XYZ file of C-alpha atoms in Angstrom:
477
model
C -27.244 -14.049 30.116
C -27.570 -17.597 28.835
C -29.236 -20.300 31.014
C -26.217 -22.499 31.240
C -22.270 -22.195 30.502
C -22.600 -24.820 27.571
C -25.662 -22.878 25.741
C -24.647 -20.667 22.646
C -24.137 -16.927 23.346
C -27.001 -14.877 21.889
C -24.512 -12.144 20.395
C -26.053 -9.551 18.346
C -25.137 -8.759 14.735
C -23.404 -5.145 14.424
C -25.119 -2.397 12.083
C -21.326 -0.715 11.961
C -17.775 -1.485 12.732
C -15.719 1.181 14.636
C -12.064 0.277 13.926
C -9.625 2.134 16.257
C -6.074 2.387 14.819
C -7.109 2.144 11.263
C -3.969 3.899 10.111
C -1.847 1.714 12.019
C 0.485 -1.151 11.018
C -1.832 -3.847 11.746
C -4.557 -2.376 9.871
C -2.475 -1.866 6.744
C -0.761 -5.252 6.627
C -3.960 -7.449 7.773
C -7.229 -5.772 8.577
C -7.994 -3.428 5.453
C -7.065 -6.132 3.096
C -9.407 -8.588 4.810
C -12.197 -6.009 4.843
C -11.743 -5.556 1.067
C -11.948 -9.587 0.615
C -15.055 -9.457 2.937
C -16.522 -6.871 0.704
C -15.549 -8.948 -2.355
C -17.362 -12.119 -0.771
C -20.376 -10.033 0.069
C -19.768 -10.774 3.742
C -19.347 -7.131 4.785
C -22.466 -5.096 4.418
C -21.897 -2.481 7.172
C -20.047 0.843 7.225
C -16.486 0.802 8.688
C -15.725 3.938 10.782
C -12.042 4.403 11.492
C -10.790 6.395 14.597
C -7.128 7.441 14.609
C -4.819 10.277 15.506
C -3.244 12.487 12.732
C -4.366 14.562 9.744
C -6.769 12.244 7.831
C -9.684 12.590 6.034
C -12.243 10.198 4.191
C -10.292 10.494 0.957
C -6.594 10.125 2.612
C -8.119 6.840 4.261
C -9.694 5.402 1.138
C -6.153 6.196 -0.741
C -4.572 4.381 2.238
C -6.866 1.437 1.762
C -6.144 0.910 -1.796
C -2.256 1.003 -1.196
C -2.651 -1.619 1.587
C -5.067 -4.012 -0.446
C -2.492 -3.690 -3.450
C 0.658 -4.157 -1.036
C -1.229 -7.536 0.107
C -0.756 -8.848 -3.355
C -4.421 -8.683 -4.160
C -5.647 -7.640 -7.673
C -8.380 -4.850 -7.371
C -11.666 -5.180 -8.593
C -12.670 -1.615 -9.091
C -16.297 -2.283 -8.649
C -15.430 -4.164 -5.203
C -13.229 -1.521 -4.002
C -15.721 1.305 -5.080
C -18.214 -0.529 -2.794
C -15.596 -0.984 -0.039
C -14.425 2.543 -0.208
C -17.867 4.022 0.094
C -18.167 2.489 3.353
C -15.021 4.175 4.853
C -14.801 7.058 6.930
C -12.599 8.320 9.596
C -12.714 10.354 12.889
C -9.419 11.961 14.111
C -8.391 13.003 17.433
C -6.546 12.022 20.665
C -7.787 8.914 22.408
C -7.388 10.854 25.753
C -9.817 13.608 24.490
C -13.349 13.326 25.078
C -14.471 15.446 22.224
C -13.058 12.437 20.014
C -15.396 10.231 21.371
C -18.336 12.820 21.228
C -17.678 12.994 17.417
C -17.687 9.242 17.410
C -21.137 9.192 19.160
C -22.379 11.497 16.411
C -20.855 9.327 13.696
C -22.630 6.041 14.820
C -25.922 7.947 15.819
C -28.757 5.780 14.391
C -26.951 2.655 13.999
C -28.597 -0.338 16.059
C -25.728 -2.113 17.260
C -21.992 -1.302 17.013
C -18.786 -3.243 17.437
C -15.760 -1.434 18.512
C -12.462 -3.191 17.400
C -9.223 -2.002 19.170
C -6.285 -2.402 16.857
C -4.111 -0.239 19.016
C -1.430 -0.932 21.787
C -2.741 -2.796 24.800
C -1.723 -0.093 27.128
C -4.677 1.991 25.674
C -7.361 -0.810 25.991
C -8.580 0.305 29.325
C -8.664 4.048 28.538
C -10.557 3.620 25.185
C -13.181 1.287 27.083
C -13.568 3.824 29.796
C -13.885 6.719 27.330
C -16.368 4.631 25.241
C -18.368 4.279 28.419
C -18.558 7.593 29.484
C -19.788 8.886 25.945
C -22.353 6.118 26.524
C -21.004 3.947 23.534
C -20.672 0.888 25.690
C -24.557 0.470 25.345
C -25.774 -1.632 22.208
C -22.113 -2.251 21.715
C -19.307 -5.138 22.238
C -15.530 -4.475 22.588
C -12.949 -6.613 20.547
C -9.573 -6.323 21.779
C -6.004 -7.530 19.914
C -3.556 -9.715 21.643
C -1.875 -9.697 23.755
C -4.349 -10.016 26.685
C -2.016 -9.091 29.361
C 1.792 -9.697 30.040
C 1.460 -12.294 32.548
C -1.151 -14.111 34.639
C -1.890 -10.952 36.930
C -2.048 -8.385 34.272
C -4.649 -10.573 32.394
C -6.776 -10.995 35.537
C -6.368 -7.160 36.053
C -7.240 -6.001 32.233
C -10.289 -8.498 32.291
C -11.534 -6.548 35.328
C -11.010 -3.200 33.999
C -12.678 -4.089 30.572
C -15.498 -5.998 32.208
C -16.278 -2.816 34.098
C -17.681 -1.412 30.932
C -18.528 -4.490 28.710
C -19.667 -7.650 30.210
C -18.370 -10.738 28.885
C -20.992 -11.395 26.525
C -19.939 -8.200 24.783
C -16.293 -8.687 25.021
C -14.249 -10.538 22.623
C -10.372 -11.254 22.563
C -8.378 -11.852 19.214
C -5.860 -14.600 18.554
C -5.695 -14.800 14.773
C -4.692 -18.161 14.795
C -8.226 -19.107 15.831
C -9.387 -17.341 12.595
C -7.337 -19.637 10.677
C -9.258 -22.526 9.172
C -6.229 -24.900 9.020
C -6.184 -24.501 12.898
C -10.047 -25.174 12.877
C -9.196 -28.253 10.699
C -7.217 -29.796 13.431
C -10.373 -30.505 15.297
C -12.498 -31.244 12.284
C -9.859 -33.818 11.330
C -9.746 -35.363 14.753
C -13.686 -35.565 15.427
C -15.015 -36.074 11.906
C -12.906 -38.871 10.980
C -13.122 -42.284 12.785
C -10.004 -43.447 10.974
C -8.121 -40.880 13.250
C -10.240 -40.531 16.433
C -9.302 -44.059 17.974
C -5.696 -43.677 17.784
C -5.587 -40.068 19.137
C -4.124 -40.959 22.537
C -1.449 -42.189 24.534
C -1.652 -45.841 23.350
C -0.734 -44.863 19.794
C 1.143 -41.635 19.991
C 4.726 -41.688 20.890
C 5.271 -37.910 20.931
C 4.021 -34.862 19.225
C 6.029 -31.655 17.813
C 4.705 -28.238 17.014
C 6.710 -25.850 15.186
C 6.364 -22.246 14.313
C 9.542 -21.234 12.438
C 10.185 -18.046 10.342
C 13.026 -17.370 8.268
C 12.752 -13.633 8.477
C 13.905 -11.418 11.366
C 12.308 -8.746 13.491
C 12.947 -6.404 10.648
C 11.692 -2.846 11.710
C 9.868 -4.113 14.617
C 12.763 -4.054 17.102
C 11.317 -1.655 19.587
C 7.954 -3.718 19.786
C 9.587 -7.048 19.689
C 12.277 -6.344 22.345
C 9.536 -5.907 24.860
C 7.814 -8.998 24.145
C 9.847 -11.768 22.888
C 9.105 -15.313 21.191
C 7.615 -16.571 24.062
C 4.923 -13.714 24.936
C 4.705 -13.056 21.024
C 3.549 -16.411 19.620
C 4.245 -19.401 22.323
C 1.801 -18.252 25.121
C -1.366 -17.719 22.739
C -1.016 -19.011 19.055
C 1.043 -22.321 19.998
C -0.790 -23.159 23.201
C -4.182 -22.715 21.136
C -2.970 -25.041 18.513
C -1.836 -27.440 21.292
C -5.651 -27.216 22.797
C -7.254 -27.917 19.662
C -4.860 -30.958 19.236
C -5.348 -32.462 22.479
C -8.943 -31.510 23.665
C -11.622 -33.773 23.931
C -14.416 -33.691 21.644
C -17.132 -30.782 22.900
C -20.285 -31.956 23.960
C -22.221 -29.218 21.952
C -21.326 -27.643 18.781
C -20.946 -23.867 20.238
C -17.817 -21.837 21.235
C -18.603 -22.124 24.787
C -18.498 -25.863 24.772
C -15.403 -25.769 22.821
C -13.812 -23.186 25.164
C -14.722 -25.280 28.020
C -12.821 -28.356 26.633
C -9.875 -26.392 25.611
C -9.890 -25.020 29.343
C -9.760 -28.620 30.554
C -6.994 -29.726 28.597
C -5.064 -26.623 29.295
C -5.632 -26.930 33.120
C -4.334 -30.376 32.815
C -1.272 -29.438 31.282
C 2.126 -28.836 33.377
C 3.829 -25.398 33.698
C 6.738 -25.269 31.830
C 9.827 -26.259 33.532
C 13.160 -24.160 32.854
C 15.198 -27.464 33.070
C 13.204 -28.485 30.043
C 13.429 -25.179 28.065
C 15.764 -23.629 25.524
C 15.942 -19.685 24.829
C 17.885 -18.324 21.768
C 18.826 -15.101 20.250
C 20.008 -15.039 16.518
C 23.141 -13.546 15.793
C 22.757 -9.710 15.138
C 19.672 -9.246 16.785
C 20.967 -6.484 19.050
C 22.205 -4.428 16.214
C 18.578 -3.950 15.143
C 17.172 -0.676 15.757
C 15.186 -0.187 18.662
C 16.608 -3.177 20.427
C 18.462 -2.768 23.591
C 22.261 -3.213 23.292
C 22.359 -5.605 26.301
C 19.155 -7.204 25.287
C 18.322 -10.599 26.787
C 14.723 -10.946 24.870
C 14.575 -14.408 23.167
C 13.987 -14.608 19.605
C 13.743 -18.504 19.865
C 11.906 -20.718 22.306
C 11.849 -24.474 22.770
C 10.285 -26.698 25.613
C 8.936 -29.744 26.416
C 5.231 -30.300 27.799
C 3.063 -33.042 29.419
C -0.620 -33.126 29.831
C -1.543 -34.850 33.018
C -4.895 -36.462 31.941
C -6.460 -39.816 31.013
C -5.848 -39.256 27.299
C -2.157 -37.917 27.148
C -0.324 -39.041 30.285
C 3.404 -39.683 29.589
C 3.273 -38.296 25.904
C 5.895 -35.599 25.654
C 4.779 -32.238 23.559
C 7.766 -30.534 21.955
C 7.000 -26.955 20.987
C 9.504 -24.671 19.198
C 9.470 -21.102 17.795
C 11.938 -18.755 16.277
C 12.905 -16.181 13.833
C 15.708 -15.977 11.278
C 15.421 -19.966 10.866
C 16.149 -22.125 8.059
C 12.379 -22.118 6.573
C 8.918 -20.567 7.351
C 6.541 -23.346 8.323
C 3.834 -23.690 11.062
C 3.406 -27.514 11.315
C 2.359 -30.202 13.844
C 4.079 -33.514 13.487
C 2.247 -36.605 15.289
C 4.656 -39.406 15.859
C 2.754 -42.833 16.164
C 4.298 -45.522 18.171
C 6.591 -48.268 16.414
C 5.139 -51.612 15.961
C 5.863 -53.928 18.918
C 8.180 -56.062 16.568
C 10.789 -55.144 13.904
C 9.498 -57.424 11.052
C 10.955 -55.584 7.984
C 14.024 -53.785 9.069
C 17.046 -55.168 10.492
C 20.631 -54.552 11.335
C 21.234 -50.634 11.117
C 17.721 -50.312 9.105
C 14.770 -49.349 11.015
C 11.318 -49.096 9.872
C 10.455 -45.381 10.205
C 7.313 -44.172 12.202
C 3.977 -43.276 10.996
C 3.911 -39.552 10.951
C 0.631 -37.544 10.839
C 1.549 -33.783 9.710
C -0.805 -30.911 9.794
C 0.605 -27.894 7.962
C -1.482 -24.811 9.432
C 0.268 -21.718 7.693
C 1.323 -21.340 4.191
C 0.784 -24.453 1.998
C -1.747 -25.780 4.364
C -2.904 -29.337 4.345
C -2.806 -32.560 6.102
C -0.170 -35.415 5.399
C 0.495 -38.731 6.512
C 3.660 -40.628 6.095
C 2.787 -44.476 5.481
C 4.964 -47.279 5.531
C 5.355 -49.421 2.101
C 7.842 -51.822 0.993
C 10.523 -50.850 -1.735
C 10.356 -52.582 -5.030
C 14.241 -53.653 -4.692
C 14.249 -56.845 -2.521
C 16.386 -56.395 0.782
C 16.235 -52.690 0.851
C 13.641 -52.286 3.584
C 10.311 -50.375 3.933
C 10.186 -46.639 3.207
C 7.821 -43.774 4.072
C 5.376 -42.511 1.454
C 3.452 -39.363 2.013
C -0.306 -39.169 1.026
C -2.637 -36.423 1.923
C -4.575 -33.278 1.070
C -3.109 -29.875 -0.001
C -6.015 -27.478 0.900
C -5.193 -25.026 -1.710
C -5.438 -27.521 -4.446
C -8.630 -29.072 -3.140
C -10.364 -26.275 -1.599
C -9.271 -23.143 -3.711
C -8.387 -19.999 -1.901
C -8.180 -20.066 1.772
C -9.638 -17.237 3.757
C -7.360 -14.811 5.399
C -7.460 -15.319 9.309
C -8.601 -11.771 9.688
C -11.528 -12.248 7.322
C -12.982 -14.662 9.811
C -12.189 -12.570 12.836
C -13.674 -9.358 11.531
C -16.644 -11.271 10.246
C -16.855 -12.815 13.513
C -16.451 -9.561 15.324
C -19.348 -8.047 13.122
C -21.855 -11.090 13.264
C -21.305 -11.777 16.933
C -19.759 -15.016 16.294
C -17.528 -15.848 19.104
C -15.910 -19.111 17.773
C -12.898 -17.181 16.505
C -12.030 -15.469 19.766
C -10.196 -16.684 22.717
C -11.919 -18.069 25.874
C -10.828 -16.123 28.872
C -10.323 -18.992 31.243
C -8.343 -20.668 28.720
C -6.305 -17.431 28.424
C -5.587 -17.528 32.192
C -4.308 -21.179 32.045
C -1.893 -20.211 29.148
C -0.233 -17.771 31.403
C -0.011 -19.978 34.090
C 1.481 -22.799 31.917
C 4.423 -20.129 30.800
C 4.696 -18.356 33.916
C 7.880 -20.274 35.367
C 9.805 -19.455 32.216
C 9.052 -15.752 31.786
C 11.669 -13.226 32.211
C 14.617 -15.567 33.218
C 17.822 -14.121 34.540
C 20.170 -16.282 32.405
C 20.835 -14.847 28.716
C 19.447 -16.456 25.675
C 21.990 -18.659 23.888
C 23.182 -17.232 20.454
C 22.393 -19.025 17.025
C 23.245 -18.400 13.543
C 20.855 -16.959 11.109
C 19.203 -19.622 8.751
C 20.040 -22.438 11.329
C 17.425 -24.484 13.438
C 18.076 -22.407 16.460
C 20.553 -23.169 19.509
C 22.161 -26.641 19.379
C 20.761 -27.257 22.843
C 17.184 -27.364 21.556
C 18.148 -30.647 19.866
C 19.009 -32.014 23.401
C 15.826 -31.447 25.226
C 14.950 -34.176 27.638
C 13.681 -37.335 25.836
C 13.853 -35.989 22.402
C 15.333 -38.149 19.936
C 15.395 -35.425 17.087
C 13.172 -32.828 15.723
C 11.291 -33.882 12.454
C 12.593 -32.033 9.405
C 10.196 -29.486 7.979
C 10.519 -28.309 4.424
C 9.437 -25.171 2.981
C 6.436 -26.844 1.574
C 4.106 -29.691 2.948
C 4.341 -31.654 -0.429
C 7.374 -31.449 -2.945
C 6.402 -31.585 -6.599
C 5.645 -35.069 -7.642
C 4.210 -36.472 -4.359
C 0.918 -37.806 -4.026
C -1.837 -35.300 -2.836
């Protein structure tokens, strides 16, 4: 154990990665393409041993991996794929069968340290962790579990107790793939590495903050999963509150994951619980017709709320969060609205000087944009907002997939891309008053911005418009 809570964790580097659920949907869409990319960049140098049910062999897995990489839109380099495929193997069997874990023990024999990654339903986490321990596979090993970590505050605590019976906290990592997104990390970098922004990042200059995670697609074939989870548990409790923490935390006192986690906990601990009176839930038209969705489902596909943080930096500043499916565009964006100048010098009448906005696009065409106010060339027409900023793809090139960073961190023993358990508890505390309400969600049209009531949240003047891209063609970058 480390001497202090702020010292970096001495986590071991893995000699092999064991991937439970390697034939599943998450592995197909995210993990296998990310592992190929890691092979391409030279960052994956250990074998990957899959564990799954079904009638698979190594050749079938490698064929499946190729199909997954192609489906992700990647142009395969045959030399890279040959290296990737050579490190892939699979063990099949029931997760409830001890012989499956005996075969796994034989497969990893001789490797010094192993990472077990559970890309399986959360209901299986405890059983698999216990079976790994019974087979002696929790020694010289760590466990990585996917989200969600529990379905409420009590279940999160219970899951932590059950898993920590077999893996201590230095050998247990909890995935939130937003933490592997470099554009999310750049929120912290932009704030603390730029003295241009740092002095204004508090209630004296910030009027309000809006965080949106919008998707223009519906639940598709995931109805049976989504109907048990809903928007709040799927993305708000974890992804959006993690973004809120990056955006509002104080600078950590040391450059490591524990110090960063402590500052996240501090600001989340100061965040009020969600108020049902400041919350709007919605369900898009036609959701109940999706296969796997209950005919009388009250699961929300849209969620919006107002939050406050009761600390010195943010007291009185409203934070508006919204997320939903089947909305007008797909965009994950933070909009920070600065306060208006104390006197209106350049507008007049019905024309007002627009506020400065600072936008962070953290998915898709990632980047940072500031809307600055300049004078129009035509006399008497008032000021206008002009965007300036950085398109990350244009300036930095290809952005790593979030799961590249997560899988690399899992293998290398880097906890930076993983959720801090005390912060997870605070996130569940914040959402607890609005989990599973009795009132049904409000209907909204597909392709809209959700229920009209979301535009009337207390204190909200209007939601800032989000476009399909952060910068339109011809704008300054």
